[in-house]
């Protein structure tokens, strides 16, 4: 955009100043385009998406780990029930009053003892599984909380980015309109050459000669080489910097 108080040379016939004006609009457009792609919210959203992806992956892993533990708990429950039932049935037989040999009694007593130990082992394992599950549930809950927070923050960033992008887009529309007005008075051939220089010279096609230096390449031009540089003129009387090849406009 042309700042307030900046004179416009559009249509003045001063090709050099018109080119510098065009360059000013193009530089502003380039800066705004750069601002769009480097918007801090956009960068932050990219990082956030990586973290969300990482957490989601871990949440899925934890879910699978929790499911595996629940399956083991069910298996363990079945084993406990079987053991308890076997013990009850054994005890029923033991105390039924049925005549049993000393050998049978000894064997049944040993089995009852084994079943008691087995039930205790199974209960210990059930307790370990319960602790492991609680630990996983806590991690799972923390990650889900983090996901919720990231999601809320992501929504805020998206809204902030939308608002900033809309602001930049409106500035771009204004700049492009001014650029169009500045460009229409410059002959096509010059404009094409300017565009070609801009494309190969980092966005600057026309530079001012300031205190003996080309503001495009920042190289000092000695009085002797200045006359040499300025002598490299194209057919339209515009000077070309012989160091960087840009249009060189003496004020
Ligand atoms: Zn130069």
PDB file of N, CA, C and O in Angstrom, residues 187-227:
ATOM      1  N   UNK A 187       5.277   0.448 -19.821  1.00  0.00           N
ATOM      2  CA  UNK A 187       5.194  -0.346 -21.054  1.00  0.00           C
ATOM      3  C   UNK A 187       5.393  -1.837 -20.782  1.00  0.00           C
ATOM      4  O   UNK A 187       6.207  -2.211 -19.924  1.00  0.00           O
ATOM      5  N   UNK A 188       4.676  -2.642 -21.538  1.00  0.00           N
ATOM      6  CA  UNK A 188       4.712  -4.102 -21.339  1.00  0.00           C
ATOM      7  C   UNK A 188       6.114  -4.684 -21.336  1.00  0.00           C
ATOM      8  O   UNK A 188       6.447  -5.501 -20.486  1.00  0.00           O
ATOM      9  N   UNK A 189       6.911  -4.264 -22.311  1.00  0.00           N
ATOM     10  CA  UNK A 189       8.253  -4.848 -22.453  1.00  0.00           C
ATOM     11  C   UNK A 189       9.082  -4.597 -21.190  1.00  0.00           C
ATOM     12  O   UNK A 189       9.803  -5.478 -20.710  1.00  0.00           O
ATOM     13  N   UNK A 190       8.949  -3.374 -20.643  1.00  0.00           N
ATOM     14  CA  UNK A 190       9.724  -3.028 -19.431  1.00  0.00           C
ATOM     15  C   UNK A 190       9.198  -3.859 -18.262  1.00  0.00           C
ATOM     16  O   UNK A 190       9.972  -4.370 -17.445  1.00  0.00           O
ATOM     17  N   UNK A 191       7.891  -3.974 -18.189  1.00  0.00           N
ATOM     18  CA  UNK A 191       7.285  -4.702 -17.071  1.00  0.00           C
ATOM     19  C   UNK A 191       7.700  -6.182 -17.106  1.00  0.00           C
ATOM     20  O   UNK A 191       8.010  -6.768 -16.079  1.00  0.00           O
ATOM     21  N   UNK A 192       7.724  -6.721 -18.336  1.00  0.00           N
ATOM     22  CA  UNK A 192       8.119  -8.139 -18.457  1.00  0.00           C
ATOM     23  C   UNK A 192       9.571  -8.319 -18.036  1.00  0.00           C
ATOM     24  O   UNK A 192       9.932  -9.279 -17.362  1.00  0.00           O
ATOM     25  N   UNK A 193      10.385  -7.344 -18.440  1.00  0.00           N
ATOM     26  CA  UNK A 193      11.800  -7.456 -18.082  1.00  0.00           C
ATOM     27  C   UNK A 193      11.958  -7.317 -16.562  1.00  0.00           C
ATOM     28  O   UNK A 193      12.725  -8.054 -15.930  1.00  0.00           O
ATOM     29  N   UNK A 194      11.214  -6.374 -16.016  1.00  0.00           N
ATOM     30  CA  UNK A 194      11.234  -6.175 -14.549  1.00  0.00           C
ATOM     31  C   UNK A 194      10.805  -7.465 -13.842  1.00  0.00           C
ATOM     32  O   UNK A 194      11.446  -7.916 -12.883  1.00  0.00           O
ATOM     33  N   UNK A 195       9.719  -8.103 -14.320  1.00  0.00           N
ATOM     34  CA  UNK A 195       9.223  -9.352 -13.707  1.00  0.00           C
ATOM     35  C   UNK A 195      10.277 -10.450 -13.788  1.00  0.00           C
ATOM     36  O   UNK A 195      10.465 -11.224 -12.843  1.00  0.00           O
ATOM     37  N   UNK A 196      10.965 -10.509 -14.961  1.00  0.00           N
ATOM     38  CA  UNK A 196      11.984 -11.550 -15.148  1.00  0.00           C
ATOM     39  C   UNK A 196      13.143 -11.326 -14.180  1.00  0.00           C
ATOM     40  O   UNK A 196      13.661 -12.276 -13.575  1.00  0.00           O
ATOM     41  N   UNK A 197      13.537 -10.048 -14.014  1.00  0.00           N
ATOM     42  CA  UNK A 197      14.645  -9.753 -13.080  1.00  0.00           C
ATOM     43  C   UNK A 197      14.214 -10.113 -11.656  1.00  0.00           C
ATOM     44  O   UNK A 197      14.953 -10.741 -10.897  1.00  0.00           O
ATOM     45  N   UNK A 198      12.995  -9.711 -11.323  1.00  0.00           N
ATOM     46  CA  UNK A 198      12.463  -9.994  -9.977  1.00  0.00           C
ATOM     47  C   UNK A 198      12.487 -11.504  -9.677  1.00  0.00           C
ATOM     48  O   UNK A 198      12.850 -11.933  -8.582  1.00  0.00           O
ATOM     49  N   UNK A 199      12.094 -12.281 -10.692  1.00  0.00           N
ATOM     50  CA  UNK A 199      12.009 -13.728 -10.506  1.00  0.00           C
ATOM     51  C   UNK A 199      13.379 -14.347 -10.225  1.00  0.00           C
ATOM     52  O   UNK A 199      13.494 -15.284  -9.440  1.00  0.00           O
ATOM     53  N   UNK A 200      14.420 -13.775 -10.863  1.00  0.00           N
ATOM     54  CA  UNK A 200      15.734 -14.401 -10.654  1.00  0.00           C
ATOM     55  C   UNK A 200      16.539 -13.694  -9.571  1.00  0.00           C
ATOM     56  O   UNK A 200      17.577 -14.196  -9.149  1.00  0.00           O
ATOM     57  N   UNK A 201      16.091 -12.509  -9.153  1.00  0.00           N
ATOM     58  CA  UNK A 201      16.919 -11.732  -8.210  1.00  0.00           C
ATOM     59  C   UNK A 201      16.226 -11.555  -6.853  1.00  0.00           C
ATOM     60  O   UNK A 201      16.277 -10.480  -6.264  1.00  0.00           O
ATOM     61  N   UNK A 202      15.580 -12.605  -6.376  1.00  0.00           N
ATOM     62  CA  UNK A 202      15.031 -12.594  -5.017  1.00  0.00           C
ATOM     63  C   UNK A 202      13.917 -11.605  -4.781  1.00  0.00           C
ATOM     64  O   UNK A 202      13.744 -11.119  -3.665  1.00  0.00           O
ATOM     65  N   UNK A 203      13.165 -11.288  -5.845  1.00  0.00           N
ATOM     66  CA  UNK A 203      11.981 -10.443  -5.647  1.00  0.00           C
ATOM     67  C   UNK A 203      12.197  -8.968  -5.900  1.00  0.00           C
ATOM     68  O   UNK A 203      11.259  -8.182  -5.876  1.00  0.00           O
ATOM     69  N   UNK A 204      13.462  -8.571  -6.115  1.00  0.00           N
ATOM     70  CA  UNK A 204      13.721  -7.151  -6.386  1.00  0.00           C
ATOM     71  C   UNK A 204      14.143  -6.964  -7.838  1.00  0.00           C
ATOM     72  O   UNK A 204      15.194  -7.457  -8.261  1.00  0.00           O
ATOM     73  N   UNK A 205      13.303  -6.264  -8.593  1.00  0.00           N
ATOM     74  CA  UNK A 205      13.604  -6.033 -10.009  1.00  0.00           C
ATOM     75  C   UNK A 205      14.114  -4.631 -10.255  1.00  0.00           C
ATOM     76  O   UNK A 205      14.812  -4.372 -11.240  1.00  0.00           O
ATOM     77  N   UNK A 206      13.758  -3.702  -9.377  1.00  0.00           N
ATOM     78  CA  UNK A 206      14.189  -2.315  -9.548  1.00  0.00           C
ATOM     79  C   UNK A 206      14.733  -1.806  -8.213  1.00  0.00           C
ATOM     80  O   UNK A 206      14.125  -2.017  -7.166  1.00  0.00           O
ATOM     81  N   UNK A 207      15.911  -1.173  -8.259  1.00  0.00           N
ATOM     82  CA  UNK A 207      16.530  -0.692  -7.024  1.00  0.00           C
ATOM     83  C   UNK A 207      16.945   0.762  -7.199  1.00  0.00           C
ATOM     84  O   UNK A 207      17.280   1.199  -8.307  1.00  0.00           O
ATOM     85  N   UNK A 208      16.894   1.464  -6.093  1.00  0.00           N
ATOM     86  CA  UNK A 208      17.292   2.873  -6.154  1.00  0.00           C
ATOM     87  C   UNK A 208      18.802   2.984  -5.972  1.00  0.00           C
ATOM     88  O   UNK A 208      19.422   2.167  -5.285  1.00  0.00           O
ATOM     89  N   UNK A 209      19.362   3.990  -6.599  1.00  0.00           N
ATOM     90  CA  UNK A 209      20.780   4.295  -6.395  1.00  0.00           C
ATOM     91  C   UNK A 209      20.837   5.300  -5.243  1.00  0.00           C
ATOM     92  O   UNK A 209      20.334   6.418  -5.354  1.00  0.00           O
ATOM     93  N   UNK A 210      21.368   4.837  -4.118  1.00  0.00           N
ATOM     94  CA  UNK A 210      21.384   5.693  -2.928  1.00  0.00           C
ATOM     95  C   UNK A 210      22.821   5.904  -2.463  1.00  0.00           C
ATOM     96  O   UNK A 210      23.520   4.938  -2.148  1.00  0.00           O
ATOM     97  N   UNK A 211      23.230   7.159  -2.446  1.00  0.00           N
ATOM     98  CA  UNK A 211      24.587   7.540  -2.019  1.00  0.00           C
ATOM     99  C   UNK A 211      25.646   6.663  -2.675  1.00  0.00           C
ATOM    100  O   UNK A 211      26.523   6.100  -2.010  1.00  0.00           O
ATOM    101  N   UNK A 212      25.506   6.490  -3.949  1.00  0.00           N
ATOM    102  CA  UNK A 212      26.510   5.754  -4.707  1.00  0.00           C
ATOM    103  C   UNK A 212      26.437   4.245  -4.568  1.00  0.00           C
ATOM    104  O   UNK A 212      27.350   3.533  -5.000  1.00  0.00           O
ATOM    105  N   UNK A 213      25.355   3.722  -3.926  1.00  0.00           N
ATOM    106  CA  UNK A 213      25.215   2.253  -3.787  1.00  0.00           C
ATOM    107  C   UNK A 213      23.924   1.809  -4.445  1.00  0.00           C
ATOM    108  O   UNK A 213      22.903   2.509  -4.372  1.00  0.00           O
ATOM    109  N   UNK A 214      23.978   0.605  -5.047  1.00  0.00           N
ATOM    110  CA  UNK A 214      22.755   0.005  -5.592  1.00  0.00           C
ATOM    111  C   UNK A 214      22.022  -0.595  -4.395  1.00  0.00           C
ATOM    112  O   UNK A 214      22.586  -1.420  -3.670  1.00  0.00           O
ATOM    113  N   UNK A 215      20.787  -0.182  -4.167  1.00  0.00           N
ATOM    114  CA  UNK A 215      20.071  -0.707  -2.993  1.00  0.00           C
ATOM    115  C   UNK A 215      19.593  -2.145  -3.215  1.00  0.00           C
ATOM    116  O   UNK A 215      19.064  -2.764  -2.298  1.00  0.00           O
ATOM    117  N   UNK A 216      19.817  -2.679  -4.417  1.00  0.00           N
ATOM    118  CA  UNK A 216      19.448  -4.077  -4.678  1.00  0.00           C
ATOM    119  C   UNK A 216      20.547  -5.021  -4.219  1.00  0.00           C
ATOM    120  O   UNK A 216      20.288  -5.989  -3.502  1.00  0.00           O
ATOM    121  N   UNK A 217      21.797  -4.723  -4.621  1.00  0.00           N
ATOM    122  CA  UNK A 217      22.901  -5.622  -4.261  1.00  0.00           C
ATOM    123  C   UNK A 217      23.776  -5.021  -3.159  1.00  0.00           C
ATOM    124  O   UNK A 217      24.678  -5.694  -2.666  1.00  0.00           O
ATOM    125  N   UNK A 218      23.476  -3.785  -2.794  1.00  0.00           N
ATOM    126  CA  UNK A 218      24.191  -3.080  -1.711  1.00  0.00           C
ATOM    127  C   UNK A 218      25.678  -2.900  -1.996  1.00  0.00           C
ATOM    128  O   UNK A 218      26.463  -2.694  -1.076  1.00  0.00           O
ATOM    129  N   UNK A 219      26.036  -3.013  -3.259  1.00  0.00           N
ATOM    130  CA  UNK A 219      27.448  -2.805  -3.586  1.00  0.00           C
ATOM    131  C   UNK A 219      27.685  -1.328  -3.856  1.00  0.00           C
ATOM    132  O   UNK A 219      26.901  -0.656  -4.532  1.00  0.00           O
ATOM    133  N   UNK A 220      28.799  -0.845  -3.258  1.00  0.00           N
ATOM    134  CA  UNK A 220      29.143   0.554  -3.476  1.00  0.00           C
ATOM    135  C   UNK A 220      29.614   0.705  -4.914  1.00  0.00           C
ATOM    136  O   UNK A 220      30.288  -0.159  -5.465  1.00  0.00           O
ATOM    137  N   UNK A 221      29.181   1.779  -5.488  1.00  0.00           N
ATOM    138  CA  UNK A 221      29.600   2.031  -6.875  1.00  0.00           C
ATOM    139  C   UNK A 221      30.487   3.272  -6.865  1.00  0.00           C
ATOM    140  O   UNK A 221      30.068   4.349  -6.448  1.00  0.00           O
ATOM    141  N   UNK A 222      31.743   3.073  -7.248  1.00  0.00           N
ATOM    142  CA  UNK A 222      32.671   4.214  -7.262  1.00  0.00           C
ATOM    143  C   UNK A 222      32.277   5.153  -8.399  1.00  0.00           C
ATOM    144  O   UNK A 222      31.594   4.728  -9.341  1.00  0.00           O
ATOM    145  N   UNK A 223      32.671   6.410  -8.299  1.00  0.00           N
ATOM    146  CA  UNK A 223      32.269   7.348  -9.370  1.00  0.00           C
ATOM    147  C   UNK A 223      32.626   6.842 -10.759  1.00  0.00           C
ATOM    148  O   UNK A 223      31.825   6.956 -11.697  1.00  0.00           O
ATOM    149  N   UNK A 224      33.826   6.191 -10.874  1.00  0.00           N
ATOM    150  CA  UNK A 224      34.239   5.707 -12.193  1.00  0.00           C
ATOM    151  C   UNK A 224      33.317   4.582 -12.671  1.00  0.00           C
ATOM    152  O   UNK A 224      32.810   4.603 -13.795  1.00  0.00           O
ATOM    153  N   UNK A 225      33.080   3.593 -11.755  1.00  0.00           N
ATOM    154  CA  UNK A 225      32.226   2.465 -12.166  1.00  0.00           C
ATOM    155  C   UNK A 225      30.764   2.880 -12.229  1.00  0.00           C
ATOM    156  O   UNK A 225      29.960   2.249 -12.897  1.00  0.00           O
ATOM    157  N   UNK A 226      30.423   3.964 -11.484  1.00  0.00           N
ATOM    158  CA  UNK A 226      29.043   4.461 -11.534  1.00  0.00           C
ATOM    159  C   UNK A 226      28.719   4.906 -12.953  1.00  0.00           C
ATOM    160  O   UNK A 226      27.701   4.533 -13.524  1.00  0.00           O
ATOM    161  N   UNK A 227      29.660   5.633 -13.506  1.00  0.00           N
ATOM    162  CA  UNK A 227      29.400   6.089 -14.864  1.00  0.00           C
ATOM    163  C   UNK A 227      29.345   4.895 -15.805  1.00  0.00           C
ATOM    164  O   UNK A 227      28.560   4.838 -16.736  1.00  0.00           O
TER     165      UNK A 227
END
